[in-house]
Coordinates of C-alpha atoms in Angstrom, one line a residue:
M14 CA 102.9 74.2 130.0
S15 CA 104.8 77.5 130.0
D16 CA 103.9 80.1 127.5
D17 CA 107.6 80.5 126.8
Y18 CA 108.6 76.9 126.1
Y19 CA 108.7 77.2 122.4
Y20 CA 110.2 80.7 122.2
N21 CA 113.3 80.0 124.3
Q22 CA 114.9 77.4 122.0
S23 CA 118.3 77.9 120.4
G24 CA 118.0 79.5 117.0
Y25 CA 115.2 82.0 117.8
P26 CA 115.9 85.6 118.8
P27 CA 115.6 86.5 122.5
A28 CA 112.0 87.1 123.5
T29 CA 110.9 90.7 123.5
P30 CA 109.1 91.9 126.7
Q31 CA 105.4 91.1 126.5
P32 CA 103.2 94.1 126.8
D33 CA 100.8 94.3 129.8
A34 CA 97.9 94.0 127.5
P35 CA 97.9 93.3 123.8
P36 CA 97.1 96.3 121.6
S37 CA 93.6 96.5 120.2
Y38 CA 93.1 96.3 116.5
H39 CA 89.6 97.6 116.5
G40 CA 90.6 101.1 115.5
T41 CA 92.9 99.7 112.8
Q42 CA 90.2 97.5 111.4
S43 CA 87.7 100.4 111.4
G44 CA 90.2 102.7 109.6
F45 CA 91.7 100.1 107.3
G46 CA 89.5 98.1 105.0
G47 CA 86.4 99.1 106.8
Y48 CA 86.6 96.5 109.5
S49 CA 84.8 97.1 112.8
Q50 CA 84.9 94.6 115.6
Q51 CA 83.4 91.4 114.1
S52 CA 80.5 89.8 116.0
S53 CA 81.5 86.5 117.7
Y54 CA 81.8 83.9 115.0
D55 CA 80.6 80.4 115.9
S56 CA 79.6 77.3 113.9
E57 CA 76.2 77.2 115.7
G58 CA 73.3 78.8 113.9
R59 CA 74.8 78.3 110.4
R60 CA 72.9 76.7 107.7
P61 CA 73.3 72.9 108.0
F62 CA 75.0 70.9 105.3
G63 CA 76.2 67.3 104.9
Y64 CA 79.2 65.8 103.3
H65 CA 78.5 64.3 99.9
H66 CA 81.6 64.7 97.8
G67 CA 85.2 65.8 97.7
Y68 CA 87.4 67.6 95.2
G69 CA 90.3 65.3 95.8
E70 CA 89.2 61.7 95.9
P71 CA 90.5 59.6 98.8
L72 CA 93.2 57.4 97.4
M73 CA 96.2 55.5 98.7
E74 CA 99.2 57.8 98.5
Q75 CA 102.1 56.8 96.3
E76 CA 105.5 56.7 97.7
D77 CA 107.1 60.1 98.1
N78 CA 109.9 60.0 95.5
D79 CA 112.1 62.5 97.3
Q80 CA 115.1 60.8 95.7
F81 CA 114.0 62.3 92.3
F82 CA 114.5 65.8 93.6
L83 CA 117.8 67.7 93.6
S84 CA 118.4 68.4 97.3
V85 CA 120.8 71.1 98.4
A86 CA 121.5 72.5 101.9
P87 CA 120.3 76.1 102.5
S88 CA 123.9 77.1 103.0
A89 CA 124.7 75.9 99.5
Q90 CA 122.4 78.4 97.8
K91 CA 124.1 80.8 95.4
Q92 CA 122.1 83.8 96.7
K93 CA 122.6 85.0 100.3
V94 CA 119.3 85.7 101.8
D95 CA 119.2 88.4 104.6
Y96 CA 116.3 87.7 107.0
K97 CA 115.4 87.6 110.6
L98 CA 113.3 85.2 112.6
S99 CA 110.4 86.4 114.6
D100 CA 110.0 85.5 118.3
C101 CA 106.2 85.7 117.7
R102 CA 105.8 87.6 121.0
G103 CA 104.5 90.9 119.4
R104 CA 101.1 91.6 118.2
K105 CA 99.0 88.8 116.8
R106 CA 96.4 89.0 114.1
A107 CA 94.6 86.3 112.0
L108 CA 92.6 86.2 108.8
L109 CA 90.6 83.1 108.3
I110 CA 88.7 82.4 105.0
G111 CA 86.4 79.5 104.4
I112 CA 84.2 79.2 101.3
N113 CA 81.7 76.5 100.7
Y114 CA 80.3 77.9 97.4
F115 CA 76.7 77.2 98.4
N116 CA 74.2 76.3 95.6
T117 CA 76.9 76.0 93.0
P118 CA 78.0 72.9 91.0
N119 CA 81.3 73.0 92.9
E120 CA 79.8 73.3 96.4
L121 CA 82.1 72.1 99.2
N122 CA 81.2 71.0 102.7
G123 CA 84.0 71.4 105.1
C124 CA 85.6 74.8 104.5
I125 CA 83.5 76.8 107.0
N126 CA 84.0 74.1 109.5
D127 CA 87.8 74.5 108.9
V128 CA 87.6 78.2 109.9
H129 CA 85.8 77.4 113.1
N130 CA 88.4 74.7 113.9
I131 CA 91.4 76.9 113.0
K132 CA 90.0 79.8 115.1
N133 CA 89.7 77.6 118.2
F134 CA 93.1 76.0 117.5
I135 CA 95.2 79.2 117.3
M136 CA 93.3 80.7 120.3
E137 CA 93.9 77.7 122.5
L138 CA 97.5 76.8 121.5
Y139 CA 99.1 80.1 120.4
G140 CA 97.3 82.9 122.2
F141 CA 95.4 84.6 119.4
K142 CA 92.3 86.6 120.4
E143 CA 89.0 86.6 118.6
E144 CA 88.9 90.4 118.6
D145 CA 92.1 90.4 116.6
M146 CA 90.7 88.2 113.8
V147 CA 88.8 88.8 110.6
I148 CA 86.7 85.9 109.5
L149 CA 85.4 85.7 105.9
T150 CA 82.8 82.9 105.2
D151 CA 80.0 82.7 102.7
D152 CA 77.4 81.9 105.4
Q153 CA 77.5 85.4 107.0
S154 CA 74.9 88.1 106.7
E155 CA 77.1 91.2 106.9
P156 CA 78.4 92.0 103.4
Q157 CA 81.9 93.0 104.5
F158 CA 82.5 89.5 105.8
I159 CA 81.5 87.6 102.7
P160 CA 84.7 86.3 100.9
T161 CA 84.4 88.2 97.7
R162 CA 87.5 89.1 95.7
A163 CA 87.4 92.7 97.0
N164 CA 86.8 91.7 100.6
I165 CA 89.6 89.1 100.6
I166 CA 92.1 91.7 99.2
S167 CA 91.0 94.3 101.7
A168 CA 91.3 91.8 104.6
M169 CA 94.7 90.7 103.5
Q170 CA 95.8 94.3 103.4
W171 CA 94.4 94.7 106.9
L172 CA 96.3 91.7 108.1
V173 CA 99.8 93.0 107.3
N174 CA 99.1 96.7 107.8
D175 CA 101.7 98.4 110.0
A176 CA 103.6 95.1 110.5
Q177 CA 106.5 95.2 112.9
E178 CA 109.3 93.0 114.0
N179 CA 108.2 90.0 116.2
D180 CA 104.6 90.4 115.2
S181 CA 102.9 87.1 114.3
F182 CA 100.2 87.0 111.7
F183 CA 98.2 83.9 110.7
F184 CA 96.5 83.4 107.3
H185 CA 94.2 80.5 106.6
Y186 CA 92.3 79.7 103.4
S187 CA 90.0 76.8 102.8
G188 CA 88.3 76.7 99.5
H189 CA 88.8 76.0 95.8
G190 CA 92.2 76.5 94.2
G191 CA 93.3 76.4 90.6
F192 CA 95.8 77.6 88.1
V193 CA 96.0 79.9 85.1
E194 CA 98.7 80.6 82.5
D195 CA 101.7 82.5 83.9
T196 CA 102.4 85.8 82.2
S197 CA 105.3 87.1 84.3
G198 CA 107.8 84.3 83.7
D199 CA 108.3 83.3 87.3
E200 CA 106.8 79.8 87.0
A201 CA 108.9 76.9 85.9
D202 CA 105.8 75.0 84.9
G203 CA 104.3 78.0 83.1
M204 CA 101.3 78.2 85.4
D205 CA 100.2 80.6 88.2
E206 CA 98.4 79.1 91.1
T207 CA 95.2 80.7 92.3
I208 CA 92.4 80.8 94.9
Y209 CA 88.7 81.3 94.1
P210 CA 86.7 84.0 95.8
V211 CA 83.0 83.3 96.2
D212 CA 82.2 85.8 93.4
H213 CA 85.0 84.7 91.0
D214 CA 82.5 83.9 88.3
K215 CA 81.2 87.5 88.2
Y216 CA 84.4 88.6 86.5
E217 CA 85.5 88.2 82.9
G218 CA 87.5 85.1 82.2
T219 CA 89.9 84.1 85.0
S220 CA 90.2 87.7 86.4
G221 CA 88.0 86.9 89.4
Q222 CA 90.6 84.5 90.7
I223 CA 93.4 85.8 92.9
I224 CA 96.8 84.6 91.5
D225 CA 99.9 83.7 93.5
D226 CA 101.8 86.9 92.3
E227 CA 99.0 89.0 93.8
L228 CA 99.0 87.0 97.1
H229 CA 102.7 87.4 97.4
D230 CA 102.6 91.1 96.7
I231 CA 100.0 91.7 99.3
L232 CA 100.9 89.3 102.1
V233 CA 104.7 88.9 101.8
K234 CA 106.3 92.0 100.3
P235 CA 105.1 94.5 102.9
L236 CA 106.5 92.5 105.9
P237 CA 109.6 93.8 107.6
A238 CA 112.5 91.7 108.9
G239 CA 111.5 89.6 111.9
C240 CA 107.8 89.7 111.3
R241 CA 106.2 86.2 111.1
L242 CA 103.4 85.2 108.7
T243 CA 102.2 81.7 109.1
A244 CA 100.0 80.6 106.1
L245 CA 97.9 77.5 105.8
F246 CA 96.3 76.8 102.4
D247 CA 93.8 73.9 102.3
S248 CA 93.1 74.1 98.6
C249 CA 94.0 72.4 95.4
H250 CA 97.2 73.1 93.5
S251 CA 98.5 75.1 96.5
A252 CA 102.2 74.1 96.9
T253 CA 103.5 77.5 95.5
V254 CA 100.4 79.6 95.9
L255 CA 102.4 82.2 97.9
D256 CA 105.4 82.1 95.6
L257 CA 107.8 81.3 98.4
P258 CA 111.2 80.3 97.0
F259 CA 112.2 77.5 99.4
T260 CA 110.3 74.2 99.5
Y261 CA 111.3 71.4 101.8
S262 CA 111.3 67.6 101.5
T263 CA 110.3 65.3 104.3
K264 CA 114.0 64.8 104.9
G265 CA 114.3 68.6 105.6
T266 CA 116.3 69.5 102.5
V267 CA 115.5 72.2 100.0
K268 CA 113.7 70.7 96.9
D269 CA 114.5 71.9 93.4
Q270 CA 112.3 71.0 90.4
N271 CA 112.3 67.4 89.3
L272 CA 115.3 67.9 87.2
F273 CA 116.7 64.3 87.5
K274 CA 113.3 62.7 86.9
D275 CA 112.6 65.0 83.9
A276 CA 116.0 64.4 82.5
G277 CA 115.8 60.7 82.8
K278 CA 112.3 60.6 81.2
G279 CA 113.5 62.8 78.3
L280 CA 116.6 60.8 77.7
L281 CA 114.6 57.6 77.7
E282 CA 112.2 59.0 75.1
A283 CA 115.0 60.2 72.9
G284 CA 116.7 56.7 73.1
L285 CA 113.5 54.9 72.3
A286 CA 112.9 57.2 69.3
Y287 CA 116.4 56.6 68.0
A288 CA 116.0 52.8 68.5
A289 CA 112.7 52.9 66.5
S290 CA 113.8 55.1 63.7
G291 CA 117.6 55.2 63.7
D292 CA 117.4 58.9 63.2
R293 CA 120.4 60.2 65.2
G294 CA 119.7 63.8 64.3
A295 CA 116.1 63.6 65.7
A296 CA 117.5 62.0 68.9
L297 CA 120.1 64.7 69.4
S298 CA 117.5 67.4 68.7
S299 CA 115.3 65.9 71.5
I300 CA 118.3 65.9 73.9
M301 CA 119.1 69.5 73.0
E302 CA 115.5 70.6 73.6
L303 CA 115.5 68.8 76.9
G304 CA 118.7 70.6 78.0
Q305 CA 117.1 73.9 77.1
Q306 CA 114.1 73.1 79.2
L307 CA 116.1 72.1 82.2
F308 CA 118.3 75.2 81.8
K309 CA 115.1 77.4 81.8
I310 CA 113.8 75.7 85.0
R311 CA 117.1 76.3 86.7
N312 CA 117.2 79.9 85.7
V313 CA 113.6 80.5 86.9
E314 CA 114.4 78.9 90.3
D315 CA 117.6 81.0 90.7
M316 CA 115.6 84.1 89.7
N317 CA 112.8 83.3 92.2
R318 CA 115.2 82.7 95.1
E319 CA 116.8 86.1 94.4
E320 CA 113.7 88.1 93.8
L321 CA 111.0 86.4 96.0
S322 CA 113.1 85.8 99.2
S323 CA 112.0 88.1 102.0
P324 CA 113.7 89.5 105.1
A325 CA 110.4 88.6 106.9
D326 CA 109.8 85.2 108.5
V327 CA 107.1 83.6 106.3
I328 CA 106.2 80.0 106.6
M329 CA 103.5 78.1 104.6
F330 CA 101.9 74.7 104.9
S331 CA 99.9 73.8 101.9
G332 CA 97.5 70.9 101.3
C333 CA 99.1 69.4 98.3
K334 CA 101.6 69.8 95.4
D335 CA 100.9 72.1 92.5
D336 CA 99.6 69.2 90.3
Q337 CA 97.4 67.7 93.0
T338 CA 94.0 68.3 94.6
S339 CA 93.2 68.7 98.3
A340 CA 90.4 66.6 99.8
D341 CA 87.1 67.9 101.1
A342 CA 86.6 65.1 103.6
T343 CA 84.8 63.7 106.6
E344 CA 86.8 63.2 109.7
A345 CA 85.5 62.4 113.2
G346 CA 82.0 62.5 111.7
K347 CA 82.3 66.1 110.5
A348 CA 82.9 67.7 107.1
T349 CA 86.4 69.2 107.0
G350 CA 89.4 69.9 104.8
A351 CA 91.8 67.0 105.1
M352 CA 94.8 69.3 105.5
S353 CA 93.3 71.5 108.1
Y354 CA 92.1 68.5 110.1
A355 CA 95.5 66.8 110.0
L356 CA 97.6 69.8 111.0
T357 CA 95.4 70.8 113.9
S358 CA 95.0 67.2 115.1
T359 CA 98.7 66.4 115.2
L360 CA 99.6 69.7 116.9
R361 CA 96.9 69.3 119.5
E362 CA 98.3 65.8 120.3
N363 CA 101.9 67.0 120.3
P364 CA 102.4 70.8 120.2
R365 CA 106.2 70.5 120.4
Q366 CA 107.1 69.5 116.9
S367 CA 109.8 70.7 114.6
Y368 CA 108.9 71.9 111.2
K369 CA 110.2 68.7 109.7
E370 CA 108.4 66.6 112.2
L371 CA 105.2 68.5 111.6
L372 CA 105.4 68.0 107.8
N373 CA 106.0 64.3 108.3
S374 CA 103.2 64.0 110.9
V375 CA 100.7 65.6 108.6
R376 CA 101.7 63.4 105.7
D377 CA 101.5 60.3 107.8
I378 CA 97.9 61.2 108.8
L379 CA 96.8 61.8 105.3
R380 CA 98.7 58.9 103.7
E381 CA 96.2 56.4 105.0
K382 CA 93.3 57.7 102.9
Y383 CA 94.4 60.5 100.5
S384 CA 96.8 60.9 97.6
Q385 CA 97.7 64.5 98.4
R386 CA 101.1 65.4 99.7
P387 CA 101.2 68.5 101.9
Q388 CA 104.1 70.9 101.3
L389 CA 106.2 73.1 103.6
S390 CA 107.8 76.3 102.1
S391 CA 109.4 79.5 103.4
S392 CA 110.5 82.9 102.3
H393 CA 114.1 82.2 103.5
P394 CA 116.3 79.2 104.2
L395 CA 114.6 77.5 107.2
D396 CA 116.2 75.4 110.0
V397 CA 113.5 72.7 109.9
D398 CA 114.7 71.3 113.2
L399 CA 113.4 74.4 115.1
E400 CA 110.1 73.9 116.8
F401 CA 107.0 75.2 115.0
V402 CA 105.8 78.5 116.5
C403 CA 103.3 81.1 115.4

């Protein structure tokens, strides 16, 4: 198939001339974050391990209640977002992180396999080169390639350093995810989503985790207009882990918070309380409190779309909703993250999928065995009928 087939579709900018040879990042890596060219990374020779548990138990998925979401077309948003799509024909870099947390109570099995799978996937389908990748896994012997908090932050800074229009960067994280109390006021649910470096327990309290605000500041804010970052988070509680302000339903519409569902539940509770006690004042007080909560959620969403939108072209697929876990699974006889497996499998089978088709394909694969619902989000209003590129 032609290298240009997915770049020449209507909606993407005209392709920029491809350089005779892709620029080398070896000097950049050496001078930024201490990275020299990484020895060839392969799954062979790693310490063996077997699948024995998951952190998202395989379950039948419930129906996706998209009808409970307020859906609005991107053109209907109050804030106009200035952005530019990337043609993904510039420089390519990738940062791939897989953490199995060996010899800990929360050991995982498939995260390092995910890195190997994703590395081959983006090389074979999208033209990334191994010399332009940094791989952090907790089975390596060189200290700078262990996924500690400091190394992850340094590697993220390397990834986006000197970003330019039409560059294409790929970020993959497979490991534990969590949440902590939000202190900045940008979370409607009051919680920041996090990832867990391998040394997170060496820090006081939750400070060893990397929160979504920090991930956004490092990976998204430095990017110029027309620079693509494709992020794949195969971790628990990951729907908003990059703080991207636009999240899409399987129908391709922008999802707001569950306002209708929350309102209906609150009104029902107020009605039942009134029926039981006859206390009209208490019922009205409950309704007023509900209205204040919904108003706060709407204000947070409006603020985030204004403050967290980006002129860059940032797309994220995440393994689950913020209140769900992502499965550490076994597929095709091999330990793997369910999300990483589903996304690479469906794109290998059919590389020419739109963003909406890809979201639905991944959900269809996982629906058979897992309760998690993968999410698609972006830094700008997204035409979900465009073909996925990176």
